[in-house]
mmCIF file with all atom_site columns, C-alpha atoms in Angstrom:
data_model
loop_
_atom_site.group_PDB
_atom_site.id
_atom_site.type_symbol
_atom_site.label_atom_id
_atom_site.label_alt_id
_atom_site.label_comp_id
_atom_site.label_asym_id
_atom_site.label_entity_id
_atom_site.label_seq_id
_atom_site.pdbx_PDB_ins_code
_atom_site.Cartn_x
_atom_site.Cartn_y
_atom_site.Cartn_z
_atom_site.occupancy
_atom_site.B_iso_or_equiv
_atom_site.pdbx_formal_charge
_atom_site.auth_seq_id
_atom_site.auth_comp_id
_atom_site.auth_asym_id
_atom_site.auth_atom_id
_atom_site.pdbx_PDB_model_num
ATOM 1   C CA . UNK A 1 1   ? -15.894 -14.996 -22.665 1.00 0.00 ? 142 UNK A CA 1
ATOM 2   C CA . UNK A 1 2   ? -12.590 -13.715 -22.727 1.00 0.00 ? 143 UNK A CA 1
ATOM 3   C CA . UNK A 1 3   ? -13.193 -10.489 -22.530 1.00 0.00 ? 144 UNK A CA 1
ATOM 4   C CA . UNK A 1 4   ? -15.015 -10.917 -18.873 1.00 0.00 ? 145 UNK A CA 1
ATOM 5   C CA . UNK A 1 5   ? -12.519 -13.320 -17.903 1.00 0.00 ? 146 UNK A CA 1
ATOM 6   C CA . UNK A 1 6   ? -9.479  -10.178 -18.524 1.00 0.00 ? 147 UNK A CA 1
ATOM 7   C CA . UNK A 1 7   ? -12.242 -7.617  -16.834 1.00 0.00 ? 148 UNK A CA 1
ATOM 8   C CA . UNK A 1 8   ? -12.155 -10.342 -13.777 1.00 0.00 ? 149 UNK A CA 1
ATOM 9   C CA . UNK A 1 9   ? -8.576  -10.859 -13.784 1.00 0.00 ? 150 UNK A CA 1
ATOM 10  C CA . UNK A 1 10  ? -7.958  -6.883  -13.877 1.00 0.00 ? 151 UNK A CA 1
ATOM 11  C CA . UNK A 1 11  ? -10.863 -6.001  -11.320 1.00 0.00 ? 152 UNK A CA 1
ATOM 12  C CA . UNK A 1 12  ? -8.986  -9.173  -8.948  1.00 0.00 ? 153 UNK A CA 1
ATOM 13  C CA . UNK A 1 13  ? -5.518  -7.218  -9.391  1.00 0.00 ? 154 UNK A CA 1
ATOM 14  C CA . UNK A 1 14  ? -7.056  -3.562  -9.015  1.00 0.00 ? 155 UNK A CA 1
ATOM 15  C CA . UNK A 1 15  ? -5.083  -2.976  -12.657 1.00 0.00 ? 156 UNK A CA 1
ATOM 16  C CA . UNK A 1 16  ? -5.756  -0.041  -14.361 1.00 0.00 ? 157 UNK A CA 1
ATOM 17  C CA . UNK A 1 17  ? -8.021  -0.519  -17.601 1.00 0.00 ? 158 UNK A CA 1
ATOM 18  C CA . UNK A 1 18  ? -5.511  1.153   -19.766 1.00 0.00 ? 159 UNK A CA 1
ATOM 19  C CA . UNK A 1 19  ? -2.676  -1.470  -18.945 1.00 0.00 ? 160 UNK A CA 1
ATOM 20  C CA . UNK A 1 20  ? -4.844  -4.395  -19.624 1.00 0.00 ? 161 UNK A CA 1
ATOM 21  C CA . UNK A 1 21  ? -5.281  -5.432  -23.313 1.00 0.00 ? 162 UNK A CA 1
ATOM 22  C CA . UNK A 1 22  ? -4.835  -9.167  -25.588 1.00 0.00 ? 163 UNK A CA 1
ATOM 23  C CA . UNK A 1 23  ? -2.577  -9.303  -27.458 1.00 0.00 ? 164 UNK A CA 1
ATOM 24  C CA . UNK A 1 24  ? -2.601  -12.054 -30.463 1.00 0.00 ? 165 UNK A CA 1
ATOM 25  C CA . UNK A 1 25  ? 0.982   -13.621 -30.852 1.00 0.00 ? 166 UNK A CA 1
ATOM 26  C CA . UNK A 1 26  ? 2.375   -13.111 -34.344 1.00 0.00 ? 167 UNK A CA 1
ATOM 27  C CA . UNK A 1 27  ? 0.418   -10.401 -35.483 1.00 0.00 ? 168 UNK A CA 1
ATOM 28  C CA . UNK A 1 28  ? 2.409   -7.482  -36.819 1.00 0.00 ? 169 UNK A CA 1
ATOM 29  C CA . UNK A 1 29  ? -0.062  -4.581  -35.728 1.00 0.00 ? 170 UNK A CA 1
ATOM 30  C CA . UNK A 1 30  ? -1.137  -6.367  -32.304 1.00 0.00 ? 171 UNK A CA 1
ATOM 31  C CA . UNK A 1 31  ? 2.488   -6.256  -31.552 1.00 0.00 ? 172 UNK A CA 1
ATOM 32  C CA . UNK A 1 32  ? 2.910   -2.448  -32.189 1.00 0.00 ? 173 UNK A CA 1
ATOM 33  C CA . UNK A 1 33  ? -0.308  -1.951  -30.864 1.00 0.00 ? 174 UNK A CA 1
ATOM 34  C CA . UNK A 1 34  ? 1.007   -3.440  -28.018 1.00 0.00 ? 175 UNK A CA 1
ATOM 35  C CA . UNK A 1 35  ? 4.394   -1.549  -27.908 1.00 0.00 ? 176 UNK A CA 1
ATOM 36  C CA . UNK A 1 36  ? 2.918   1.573   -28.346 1.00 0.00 ? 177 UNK A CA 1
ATOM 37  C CA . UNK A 1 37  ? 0.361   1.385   -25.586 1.00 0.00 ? 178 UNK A CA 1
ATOM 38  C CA . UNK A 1 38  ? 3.664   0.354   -23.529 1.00 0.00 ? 179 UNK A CA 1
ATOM 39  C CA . UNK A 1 39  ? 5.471   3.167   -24.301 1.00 0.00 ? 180 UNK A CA 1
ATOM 40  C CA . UNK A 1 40  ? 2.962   5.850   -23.484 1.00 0.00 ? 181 UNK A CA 1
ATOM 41  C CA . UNK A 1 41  ? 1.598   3.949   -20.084 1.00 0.00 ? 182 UNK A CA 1
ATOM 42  C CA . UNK A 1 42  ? 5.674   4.187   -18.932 1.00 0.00 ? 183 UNK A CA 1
ATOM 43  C CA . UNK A 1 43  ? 5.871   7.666   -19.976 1.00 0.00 ? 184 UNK A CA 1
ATOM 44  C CA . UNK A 1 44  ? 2.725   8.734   -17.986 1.00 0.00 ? 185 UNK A CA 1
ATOM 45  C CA . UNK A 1 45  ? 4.069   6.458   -15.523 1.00 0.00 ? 186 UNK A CA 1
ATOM 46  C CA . UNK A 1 46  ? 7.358   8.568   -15.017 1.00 0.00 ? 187 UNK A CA 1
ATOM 47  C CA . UNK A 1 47  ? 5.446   11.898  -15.333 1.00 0.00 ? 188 UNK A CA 1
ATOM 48  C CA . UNK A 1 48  ? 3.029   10.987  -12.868 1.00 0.00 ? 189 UNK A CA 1
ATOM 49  C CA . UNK A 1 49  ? 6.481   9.977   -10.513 1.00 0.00 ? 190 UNK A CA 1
ATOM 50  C CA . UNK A 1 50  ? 8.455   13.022  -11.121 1.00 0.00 ? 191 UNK A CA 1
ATOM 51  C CA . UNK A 1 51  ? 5.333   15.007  -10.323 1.00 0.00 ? 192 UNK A CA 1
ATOM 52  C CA . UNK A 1 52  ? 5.263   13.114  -7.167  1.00 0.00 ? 193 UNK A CA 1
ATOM 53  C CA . UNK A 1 53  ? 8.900   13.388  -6.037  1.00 0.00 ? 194 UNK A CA 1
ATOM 54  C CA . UNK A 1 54  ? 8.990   17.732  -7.422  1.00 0.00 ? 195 UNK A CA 1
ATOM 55  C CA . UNK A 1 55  ? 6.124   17.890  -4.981  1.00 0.00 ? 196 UNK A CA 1
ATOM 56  C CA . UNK A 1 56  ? 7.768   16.097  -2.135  1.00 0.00 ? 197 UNK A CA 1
ATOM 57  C CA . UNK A 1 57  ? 11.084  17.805  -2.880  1.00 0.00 ? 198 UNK A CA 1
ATOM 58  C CA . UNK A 1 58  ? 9.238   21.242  -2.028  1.00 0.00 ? 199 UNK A CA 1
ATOM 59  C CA . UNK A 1 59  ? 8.064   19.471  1.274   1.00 0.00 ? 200 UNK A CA 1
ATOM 60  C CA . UNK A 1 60  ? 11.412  18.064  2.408   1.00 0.00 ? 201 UNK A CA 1
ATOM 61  C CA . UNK A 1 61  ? 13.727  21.220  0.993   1.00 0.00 ? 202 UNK A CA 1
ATOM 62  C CA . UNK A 1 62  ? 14.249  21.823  4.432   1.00 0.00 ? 203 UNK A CA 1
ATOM 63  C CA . UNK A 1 63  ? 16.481  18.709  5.668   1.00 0.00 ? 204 UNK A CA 1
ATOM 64  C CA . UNK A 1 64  ? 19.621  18.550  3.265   1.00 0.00 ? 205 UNK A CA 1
ATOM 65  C CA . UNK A 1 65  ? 19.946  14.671  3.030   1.00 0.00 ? 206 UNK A CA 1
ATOM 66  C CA . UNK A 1 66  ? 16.353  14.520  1.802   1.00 0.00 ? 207 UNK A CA 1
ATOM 67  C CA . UNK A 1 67  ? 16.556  17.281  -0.610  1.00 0.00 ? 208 UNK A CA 1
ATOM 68  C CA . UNK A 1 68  ? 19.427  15.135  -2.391  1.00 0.00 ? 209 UNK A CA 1
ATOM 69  C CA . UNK A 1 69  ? 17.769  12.213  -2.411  1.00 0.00 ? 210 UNK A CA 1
ATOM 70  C CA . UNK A 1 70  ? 14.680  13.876  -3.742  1.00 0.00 ? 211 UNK A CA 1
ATOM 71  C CA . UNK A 1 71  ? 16.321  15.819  -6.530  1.00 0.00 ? 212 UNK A CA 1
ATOM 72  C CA . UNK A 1 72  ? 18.751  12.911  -7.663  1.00 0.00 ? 213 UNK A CA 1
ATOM 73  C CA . UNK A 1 73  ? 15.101  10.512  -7.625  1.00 0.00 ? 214 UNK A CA 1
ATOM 74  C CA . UNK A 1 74  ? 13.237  13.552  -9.381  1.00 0.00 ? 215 UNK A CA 1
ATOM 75  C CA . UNK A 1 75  ? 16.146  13.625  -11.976 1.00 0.00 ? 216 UNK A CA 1
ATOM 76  C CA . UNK A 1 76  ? 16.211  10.071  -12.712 1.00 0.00 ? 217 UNK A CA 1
ATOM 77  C CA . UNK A 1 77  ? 12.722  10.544  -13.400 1.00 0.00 ? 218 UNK A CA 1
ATOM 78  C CA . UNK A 1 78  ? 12.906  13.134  -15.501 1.00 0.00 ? 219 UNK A CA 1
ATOM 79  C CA . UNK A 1 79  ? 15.461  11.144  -17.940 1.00 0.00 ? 220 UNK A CA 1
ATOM 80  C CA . UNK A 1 80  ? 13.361  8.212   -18.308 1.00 0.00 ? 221 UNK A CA 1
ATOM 81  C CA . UNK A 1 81  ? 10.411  10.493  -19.542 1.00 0.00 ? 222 UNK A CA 1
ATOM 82  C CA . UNK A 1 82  ? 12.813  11.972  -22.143 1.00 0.00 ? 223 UNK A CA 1
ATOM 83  C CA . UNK A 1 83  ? 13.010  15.333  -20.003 1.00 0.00 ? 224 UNK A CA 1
ATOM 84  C CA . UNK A 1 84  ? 16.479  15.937  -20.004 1.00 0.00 ? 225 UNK A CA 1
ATOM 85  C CA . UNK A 1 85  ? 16.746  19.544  -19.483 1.00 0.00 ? 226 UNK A CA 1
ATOM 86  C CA . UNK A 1 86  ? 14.564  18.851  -16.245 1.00 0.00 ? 227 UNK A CA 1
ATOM 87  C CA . UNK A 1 87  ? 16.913  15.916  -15.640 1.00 0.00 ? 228 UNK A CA 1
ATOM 88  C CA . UNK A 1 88  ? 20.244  18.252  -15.850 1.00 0.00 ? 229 UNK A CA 1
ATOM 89  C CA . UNK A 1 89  ? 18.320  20.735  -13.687 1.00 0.00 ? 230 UNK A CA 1
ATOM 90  C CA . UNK A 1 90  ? 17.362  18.039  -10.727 1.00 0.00 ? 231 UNK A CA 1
ATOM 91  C CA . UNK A 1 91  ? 21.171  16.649  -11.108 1.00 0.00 ? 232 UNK A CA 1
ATOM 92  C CA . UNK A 1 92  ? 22.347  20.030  -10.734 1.00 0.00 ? 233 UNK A CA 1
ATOM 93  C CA . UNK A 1 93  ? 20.543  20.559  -7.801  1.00 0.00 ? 234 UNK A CA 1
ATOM 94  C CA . UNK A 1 94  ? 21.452  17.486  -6.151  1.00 0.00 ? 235 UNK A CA 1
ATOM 95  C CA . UNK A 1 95  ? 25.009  18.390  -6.614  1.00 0.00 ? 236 UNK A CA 1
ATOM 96  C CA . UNK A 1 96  ? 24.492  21.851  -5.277  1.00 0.00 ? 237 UNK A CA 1
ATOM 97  C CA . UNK A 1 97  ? 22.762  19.938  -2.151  1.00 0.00 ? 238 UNK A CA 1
ATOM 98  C CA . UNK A 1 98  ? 25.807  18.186  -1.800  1.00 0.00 ? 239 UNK A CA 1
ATOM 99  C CA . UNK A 1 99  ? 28.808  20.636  -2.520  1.00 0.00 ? 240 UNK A CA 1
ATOM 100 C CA . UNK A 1 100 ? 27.025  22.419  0.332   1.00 0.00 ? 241 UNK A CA 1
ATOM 101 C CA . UNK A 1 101 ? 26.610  19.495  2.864   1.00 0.00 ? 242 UNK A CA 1
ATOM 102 C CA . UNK A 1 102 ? 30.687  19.271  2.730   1.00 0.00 ? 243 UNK A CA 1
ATOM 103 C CA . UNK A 1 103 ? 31.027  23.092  3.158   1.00 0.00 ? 244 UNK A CA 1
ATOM 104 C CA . UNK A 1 104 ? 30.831  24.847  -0.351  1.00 0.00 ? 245 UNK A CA 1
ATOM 105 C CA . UNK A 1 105 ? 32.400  22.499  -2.457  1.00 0.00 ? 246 UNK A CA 1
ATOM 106 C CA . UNK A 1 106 ? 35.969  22.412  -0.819  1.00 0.00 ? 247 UNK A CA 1
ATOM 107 C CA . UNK A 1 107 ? 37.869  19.133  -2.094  1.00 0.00 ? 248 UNK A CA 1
ATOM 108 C CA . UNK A 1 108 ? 40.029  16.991  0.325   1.00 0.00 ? 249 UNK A CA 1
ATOM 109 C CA . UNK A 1 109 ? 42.973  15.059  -1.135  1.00 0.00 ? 250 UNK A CA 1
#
């Protein structure tokens, strides 16, 4: 009974499956069970997003304020799924972007 009344509950939210799960309070290996499962569903879930924003980085490259925002969003992204060489390389970019938005980096007192 349970288990249809989480299927209901999940099909009435339009969850996905692998986000849905009981968990039984005080049990050691339900709660790193639980953790686990947690942990991998935010890292695909970050993955999944910096795939999303790479892809509409390439789309937007051509209007300046866009490509920042892109590459700093791509970046951030990147760090939370423990990329952080693709993280320096988005921040790096977004920098670039915006050294050349104020005319190749000059610095104004």
């Amino acid at each position: 009974a349970d288990g249809d009344r989480l299927v209901a509950l999940r099909r009435r939210a339009e969850a996905d499956a692998r986000l849905c799960f009981t968990l039984k309070l005080g049990d050691q290996e339900s709660e790193e069970q639980a953790a686990a499962a947690l942990a991998e569903a935010a890292r695909q879930h970050y993955e999944e997003e910096a795939k999303r924003a790479r892809g509409s980085l390439a789309r937007q490259a051509s209007t300046s304020d866009r490509a920042v925002r892109y590459a700093v969003k791509t970046a951030h992204y990147a760090e939370y799924a423990g990329d952080m060489a693709g993280a320096a390389k988005y921040f790096a970019a977004a920098y670039s972007a915006l050294e050349g938005q104020r005319g190749g980096g000059e610095r104004s007192s």
